[in-house]
Coordinates of C-alpha atoms in Angstrom, one line a residue:
X1 CA 118.2 -189.6 13.1
X2 CA 115.8 -188.8 15.5
X3 CA 113.7 -191.7 17.1
X4 CA 109.9 -191.8 18.6
X5 CA 109.2 -195.0 20.3
X6 CA 105.6 -196.3 20.1
X7 CA 104.4 -197.9 23.9
X8 CA 101.9 -198.9 26.0
X9 CA 100.1 -202.3 27.0
X10 CA 100.0 -205.4 25.1
X11 CA 96.8 -204.9 22.8
X12 CA 96.5 -201.3 23.0
X13 CA 97.2 -201.1 18.5
X14 CA 100.5 -200.1 19.2
X15 CA 101.9 -202.3 15.8
X16 CA 98.7 -201.1 14.5
X17 CA 99.7 -197.4 14.5
X18 CA 103.5 -198.4 13.2
X19 CA 102.1 -200.1 10.4
X20 CA 99.6 -197.4 9.9
X21 CA 102.3 -194.8 10.1
X22 CA 105.2 -196.6 7.7
X23 CA 103.0 -198.4 5.9
X24 CA 105.0 -201.7 6.8
X25 CA 103.7 -205.2 8.1
X26 CA 104.7 -205.4 11.3
X27 CA 103.0 -208.5 13.5
X28 CA 99.8 -207.3 14.9
X29 CA 98.0 -210.0 16.5
X30 CA 95.3 -210.6 18.9
X31 CA 98.1 -212.2 21.7
X32 CA 99.8 -210.3 24.1
X33 CA 103.5 -209.8 23.5
X34 CA 103.3 -209.8 19.4
X35 CA 106.4 -207.4 19.5
X36 CA 109.7 -208.6 21.0
X37 CA 112.1 -207.0 18.9
X38 CA 111.2 -203.3 18.1
X39 CA 109.8 -202.7 14.4
X40 CA 111.9 -199.7 13.0
X41 CA 110.3 -197.2 9.9
X42 CA 111.6 -194.3 8.8
X43 CA 108.5 -191.3 8.2
X44 CA 108.7 -188.1 5.7
X45 CA 107.6 -185.1 8.2
X46 CA 104.3 -183.8 6.3
X47 CA 104.8 -180.0 5.3
X48 CA 102.9 -178.3 2.8
X49 CA 105.4 -175.8 2.7
X50 CA 107.9 -178.3 0.3
X51 CA 105.6 -178.4 -2.8
X52 CA 105.1 -174.4 -2.9
X53 CA 108.7 -173.7 -2.8
X54 CA 109.3 -176.5 -5.4
X55 CA 106.6 -174.8 -7.6
X56 CA 108.5 -171.2 -6.9
X57 CA 112.3 -172.8 -7.4
X58 CA 111.1 -175.4 -10.0
X59 CA 113.0 -177.7 -7.8
X60 CA 113.7 -181.2 -9.9
X61 CA 113.1 -183.0 -6.5
X62 CA 112.0 -182.5 -2.9
X63 CA 113.2 -184.3 0.1
X64 CA 111.4 -183.7 3.3
X65 CA 112.7 -184.1 6.8
X66 CA 112.2 -187.3 8.4
X67 CA 111.2 -188.8 12.1
X68 CA 112.2 -192.9 12.8
X69 CA 109.2 -194.3 14.5
X70 CA 110.0 -197.6 16.9
X71 CA 107.1 -200.1 17.5
X72 CA 108.4 -201.3 21.0
X73 CA 107.3 -204.7 22.9
X74 CA 104.4 -204.2 24.8
X75 CA 104.3 -203.3 29.2
X76 CA 103.2 -204.8 31.8
X77 CA 103.1 -204.6 35.5
X78 CA 106.6 -205.1 37.2
X79 CA 108.3 -205.0 34.3
X80 CA 110.8 -202.8 36.3
X81 CA 111.3 -206.6 37.9
X82 CA 111.6 -208.2 34.3
X83 CA 107.8 -209.4 34.2
X84 CA 107.0 -209.9 30.6
X85 CA 109.6 -208.8 28.5
X86 CA 110.2 -206.0 30.6
X87 CA 114.0 -205.6 31.1
X88 CA 113.9 -205.7 27.3
X89 CA 111.5 -203.4 27.0
X90 CA 113.3 -200.8 28.9
X91 CA 116.3 -200.7 27.2
X92 CA 114.3 -200.2 23.8
X93 CA 113.3 -197.0 25.6
X94 CA 116.2 -195.7 26.2
X95 CA 117.3 -195.7 23.2
X96 CA 114.5 -193.4 21.8
X97 CA 114.5 -189.6 22.0
X98 CA 111.0 -189.2 22.5
X99 CA 107.8 -191.3 23.7
X100 CA 104.3 -191.8 22.0
X101 CA 102.2 -193.8 24.7
X102 CA 99.3 -195.9 22.9
X103 CA 96.2 -195.9 25.6
X104 CA 93.5 -197.9 24.8
X105 CA 89.5 -196.3 25.0
X106 CA 87.9 -198.7 23.0
X107 CA 85.6 -201.9 23.9
X108 CA 85.9 -204.8 22.1
X109 CA 85.2 -208.1 23.8
X110 CA 87.4 -210.0 20.7
X111 CA 90.9 -208.3 21.6
X112 CA 92.1 -209.2 24.9
X113 CA 92.8 -206.6 27.0
X114 CA 95.6 -207.8 29.8
X115 CA 93.9 -206.7 33.1
X116 CA 90.6 -207.7 31.5
X117 CA 88.8 -204.2 31.6
X118 CA 89.3 -201.4 29.4
X119 CA 90.8 -198.6 32.0
X120 CA 92.7 -195.8 29.9
X121 CA 93.9 -193.7 33.1
X122 CA 94.6 -197.3 35.1
X123 CA 96.8 -197.8 31.6
X124 CA 98.7 -195.1 31.9
X125 CA 99.5 -195.1 35.3
X126 CA 100.7 -198.8 35.0
X127 CA 103.2 -197.9 32.1
X128 CA 103.9 -194.4 34.0
X129 CA 104.5 -196.1 37.5
X130 CA 106.7 -198.7 36.0
X131 CA 108.8 -196.4 33.9
X132 CA 109.5 -194.3 37.2
X133 CA 110.8 -197.5 39.4
X134 CA 112.9 -198.3 36.6
X135 CA 114.2 -194.8 37.5
X136 CA 114.2 -194.8 40.7
X137 CA 116.6 -197.8 40.5
X138 CA 118.7 -196.7 38.2
X139 CA 118.9 -192.8 40.3
X140 CA 119.7 -194.8 43.6
X141 CA 122.8 -196.8 41.8
X142 CA 123.9 -193.4 40.4
X143 CA 123.6 -191.8 44.3
X144 CA 125.5 -194.5 45.8
X145 CA 128.1 -194.4 43.1
X146 CA 128.4 -190.2 43.2
X147 CA 128.3 -191.0 47.9
X148 CA 131.4 -193.0 46.9
X149 CA 132.9 -190.4 45.0
X150 CA 132.0 -187.0 46.6
X151 CA 133.9 -188.8 49.5
X152 CA 137.4 -188.1 48.0
X153 CA 139.3 -184.8 47.2
X154 CA 139.7 -182.5 44.2
X155 CA 137.4 -181.9 41.2
X156 CA 135.9 -185.4 40.7
X157 CA 134.5 -185.0 44.4
X158 CA 133.4 -181.8 44.1
X159 CA 131.3 -182.5 40.9
X160 CA 129.6 -185.8 42.5
X161 CA 128.7 -183.4 45.5
X162 CA 127.4 -181.5 42.8
X163 CA 125.5 -184.7 41.3
X164 CA 124.4 -186.2 44.2
X165 CA 122.1 -182.9 45.1
X166 CA 120.6 -183.0 42.0
X167 CA 119.8 -186.6 41.8
X168 CA 118.0 -186.4 45.3
X169 CA 116.0 -183.8 44.2
X170 CA 115.0 -186.5 41.2
X171 CA 115.0 -188.9 43.8
X172 CA 112.3 -187.4 45.4
X173 CA 110.2 -186.9 42.4
X174 CA 110.1 -191.0 41.2
X175 CA 109.5 -191.8 45.2
X176 CA 106.1 -190.0 44.4
X177 CA 105.6 -192.0 40.8
X178 CA 106.7 -188.8 39.3
X179 CA 108.5 -188.4 35.7
X180 CA 111.8 -186.8 36.2
X181 CA 111.2 -184.2 33.4
X182 CA 108.8 -182.7 36.1
X183 CA 111.7 -181.6 37.4
X184 CA 112.8 -178.3 38.2
X185 CA 116.4 -177.9 36.8
X186 CA 119.0 -175.4 35.3
X187 CA 120.5 -175.8 32.8
X188 CA 124.3 -177.1 34.6
X189 CA 121.9 -179.4 36.6
X190 CA 120.5 -180.9 33.0
X191 CA 124.9 -181.3 32.3
X192 CA 125.3 -182.7 35.4
X193 CA 123.0 -185.9 34.9
X194 CA 122.4 -186.0 31.5
X195 CA 124.6 -189.5 30.8
X196 CA 122.0 -191.2 33.2
X197 CA 119.5 -192.0 30.5
X198 CA 116.2 -191.7 32.7
X199 CA 113.3 -193.0 30.6
X200 CA 111.1 -190.4 32.5
X201 CA 113.1 -187.1 31.2
X202 CA 112.2 -188.1 27.8
X203 CA 108.8 -186.1 26.8
X204 CA 106.2 -188.1 26.1
X205 CA 102.8 -187.3 24.5
X206 CA 99.7 -189.8 24.5
X207 CA 97.5 -191.4 22.0
X208 CA 93.9 -192.4 22.7
X209 CA 92.6 -195.4 20.6
X210 CA 89.2 -194.6 20.2
X211 CA 86.2 -196.9 19.0
X212 CA 84.5 -196.0 15.6
X213 CA 82.2 -193.9 16.7
X214 CA 83.9 -191.5 18.8
X215 CA 86.4 -190.8 15.3
X216 CA 84.3 -188.3 14.2
X217 CA 84.1 -186.2 17.3
X218 CA 86.9 -186.2 18.5
X219 CA 89.3 -186.1 15.5
X220 CA 86.9 -183.2 14.5
X221 CA 87.8 -181.7 17.9
X222 CA 84.5 -181.9 19.7
X223 CA 85.2 -183.8 22.5
X224 CA 82.1 -185.0 23.8
X225 CA 83.5 -187.7 25.6
X226 CA 84.1 -186.8 29.1
X227 CA 86.7 -189.7 29.8
X228 CA 89.0 -188.1 27.1
X229 CA 88.9 -184.7 29.1
X230 CA 89.8 -186.2 32.1
X231 CA 92.4 -188.3 30.7
X232 CA 94.5 -185.2 28.9
X233 CA 93.7 -183.0 32.3
X234 CA 95.8 -185.5 34.0
X235 CA 98.3 -186.9 31.8
X236 CA 98.9 -183.8 29.2
X237 CA 98.9 -183.9 25.5
X238 CA 96.4 -186.7 23.7
X239 CA 95.4 -187.0 20.3
X240 CA 92.6 -189.3 19.6
X241 CA 92.8 -191.7 16.6
X242 CA 91.1 -194.9 15.7
X243 CA 94.0 -196.6 14.9
X244 CA 92.4 -198.9 12.5
X245 CA 90.7 -196.4 10.8
X246 CA 93.9 -194.7 10.7
X247 CA 95.6 -197.3 9.0
X248 CA 92.8 -198.1 6.2
X249 CA 93.2 -194.8 5.4
X250 CA 97.0 -195.0 5.0
X251 CA 96.3 -197.6 2.4
X252 CA 93.9 -195.0 -0.3
X253 CA 95.2 -193.2 -2.6
X254 CA 95.8 -189.3 -2.2
X255 CA 92.5 -188.8 -4.1
X256 CA 90.2 -191.0 -2.0
X257 CA 92.0 -189.8 1.0
X258 CA 91.0 -186.2 0.4
X259 CA 87.1 -187.4 -0.1
X260 CA 87.2 -189.8 2.8
X261 CA 88.4 -187.1 5.3
X262 CA 86.1 -184.0 3.5
X263 CA 83.0 -186.2 5.0
X264 CA 84.8 -186.0 8.6
X265 CA 85.3 -182.3 8.0
X266 CA 89.1 -183.1 8.2
X267 CA 92.3 -181.1 6.1
X268 CA 94.6 -184.4 7.0
X269 CA 95.1 -187.7 8.4
X270 CA 95.4 -188.5 12.4
X271 CA 98.4 -190.2 11.6
X272 CA 100.0 -186.3 10.0
X273 CA 98.7 -185.2 12.7
X274 CA 100.9 -187.1 14.9
X275 CA 103.9 -187.1 12.9
X276 CA 103.4 -183.2 13.6
X277 CA 102.8 -183.6 17.2
X278 CA 106.3 -186.0 17.2
X279 CA 108.3 -183.7 15.6
X280 CA 106.9 -180.7 17.8
X281 CA 107.3 -182.9 21.2
X282 CA 111.1 -183.2 20.1
X283 CA 111.4 -179.2 20.1
X284 CA 112.6 -179.3 16.5
X285 CA 112.2 -176.9 13.7
X286 CA 112.2 -177.0 10.2
X287 CA 114.4 -174.5 7.8
X288 CA 114.7 -175.1 4.3
X289 CA 117.2 -174.6 1.2
X290 CA 115.8 -174.5 -2.2
X291 CA 117.0 -174.0 -6.1
X292 CA 116.3 -175.5 -9.0
X293 CA 118.2 -178.9 -8.3
X294 CA 116.2 -179.5 -5.1
X295 CA 114.2 -178.0 -2.4
X296 CA 115.0 -179.8 0.8
X297 CA 113.6 -179.2 4.5
X298 CA 116.2 -179.9 7.8
X299 CA 115.6 -180.4 11.2
X300 CA 117.1 -178.0 13.6
X301 CA 116.3 -178.0 17.9
X302 CA 114.0 -174.7 18.6
X303 CA 116.6 -172.1 19.9
X304 CA 119.7 -173.0 17.8
X305 CA 121.6 -170.6 15.7
X306 CA 122.5 -169.6 12.4
X307 CA 126.1 -171.7 12.2
X308 CA 124.3 -174.8 13.5
X309 CA 121.8 -174.8 10.8
X310 CA 124.5 -174.8 8.4
X311 CA 125.8 -177.8 10.2
X312 CA 123.0 -179.5 9.7
X313 CA 123.6 -179.1 5.7
X314 CA 127.9 -179.9 6.2
X315 CA 130.4 -179.9 9.2
X316 CA 132.3 -177.2 6.9
X317 CA 129.8 -174.8 6.4
X318 CA 129.5 -174.2 10.2
X319 CA 133.5 -174.2 11.0
X320 CA 133.6 -171.6 8.3
X321 CA 130.3 -170.1 8.7
X322 CA 130.1 -166.0 7.6
X323 CA 127.0 -165.2 7.3
X324 CA 123.3 -166.5 5.9
X325 CA 121.1 -165.3 3.5
X326 CA 117.8 -165.2 5.3
X327 CA 114.3 -165.2 4.1
X328 CA 111.2 -165.9 5.7
X329 CA 108.8 -169.0 4.0
X330 CA 105.9 -166.3 3.9
X331 CA 108.0 -163.5 2.7
X332 CA 109.1 -165.6 0.2
X333 CA 106.0 -167.1 -1.0
X334 CA 103.6 -164.0 -0.8
X335 CA 105.8 -162.0 -2.9
X336 CA 106.7 -165.2 -5.9
X337 CA 109.9 -165.4 -4.9
X338 CA 113.9 -164.2 -4.6
X339 CA 113.8 -161.1 -6.7
X340 CA 110.5 -159.7 -5.2
X341 CA 111.7 -160.2 -1.8
X342 CA 114.7 -158.6 -2.0
X343 CA 112.9 -155.4 -3.9
X344 CA 111.1 -155.7 -0.6
X345 CA 114.2 -155.6 1.2
X346 CA 113.2 -159.0 3.0
X347 CA 115.7 -160.7 2.4
X348 CA 118.7 -160.0 4.9
X349 CA 122.1 -161.3 6.3
X350 CA 122.3 -162.5 9.5
X351 CA 125.2 -163.4 11.1
X352 CA 126.8 -166.0 14.0
X353 CA 123.9 -164.9 16.6
X354 CA 121.4 -165.4 14.6
X355 CA 118.4 -167.5 16.0
X356 CA 116.9 -169.5 13.5
X357 CA 112.8 -169.0 12.9
X358 CA 110.6 -172.2 11.8
X359 CA 110.3 -171.7 8.0
X360 CA 113.7 -169.4 7.6
X361 CA 115.2 -170.1 3.9
X362 CA 118.9 -170.6 3.8
X363 CA 121.6 -169.8 1.9
X364 CA 124.7 -169.7 3.6
X365 CA 128.3 -168.1 3.2
X366 CA 131.4 -170.0 4.3
X367 CA 135.0 -170.6 3.5
X368 CA 137.0 -173.6 3.8

């Protein structure tokens, strides 16, 4: 299960966002460190293609792909030294695949801010600095270990020497407060440090928890708030949401949601956009299998080949892979089914070197 951690300072709306995403009832109160142990929820990835395939195949059921969201305790300055719930917080981040960083953009005198002021850029810097400092300590320990091994002889010494060069590059970045993910590494260099579990190698996106009046403008892409524009330029991908409103929308029926969204000129909720953004953040794509029994979405890393996709369904399929009968989602739905797609030459056989495209529909041929 792919895991996305929700992080941020205390009282920025992390647990409220988690509750809205997962329709759970994790504690969310106006006090720091309400969340101590992480809350976990599995969320289906919304994909309108599933329903169209279900109708086309007259499937008995639909199975979407999923992401696991983890609501992690609030972080404070000097967490890398153990302040607040620092050490526990950092250990929980190590267990996720990507990070959604919630930043408070709204003013509300009734909701405590740990720094007693609303400063989105400053808050983001606090979290990022703590992650970088924690990684710096980890990297320096790894350097010390590698230096000892490099003094020896043989294969291990050579590998440690190569690892040292990579770790030194990462250390230089971290010393400037920059994330390890920004260091340009070759595939071989990544292999050398893949066991280090550095926090700042994980992909990160931001959620700007905006005030109610900013909701319609920001959600519809009309960013008149210059502070939001400046934040995104500095920190990268930022999705503006009014978390409290999103939680309310999540409680509505599908029909009521459509009416609410129409008032803002939107076609989907902010939560759906966040789930999809989290999916993209992890570098994932979707392929499908469809038939009378079920239509199912499957998750795979972008750039994966057909046998790996087969292995997502069953390991025997990957081991005994022969070929993949393949048709693109757009071709199958436009032409109205397999018979018409075959007649039009859109159903093809692909081999072991075929790179899976998002929306591919497969029937795998294999032997055991």
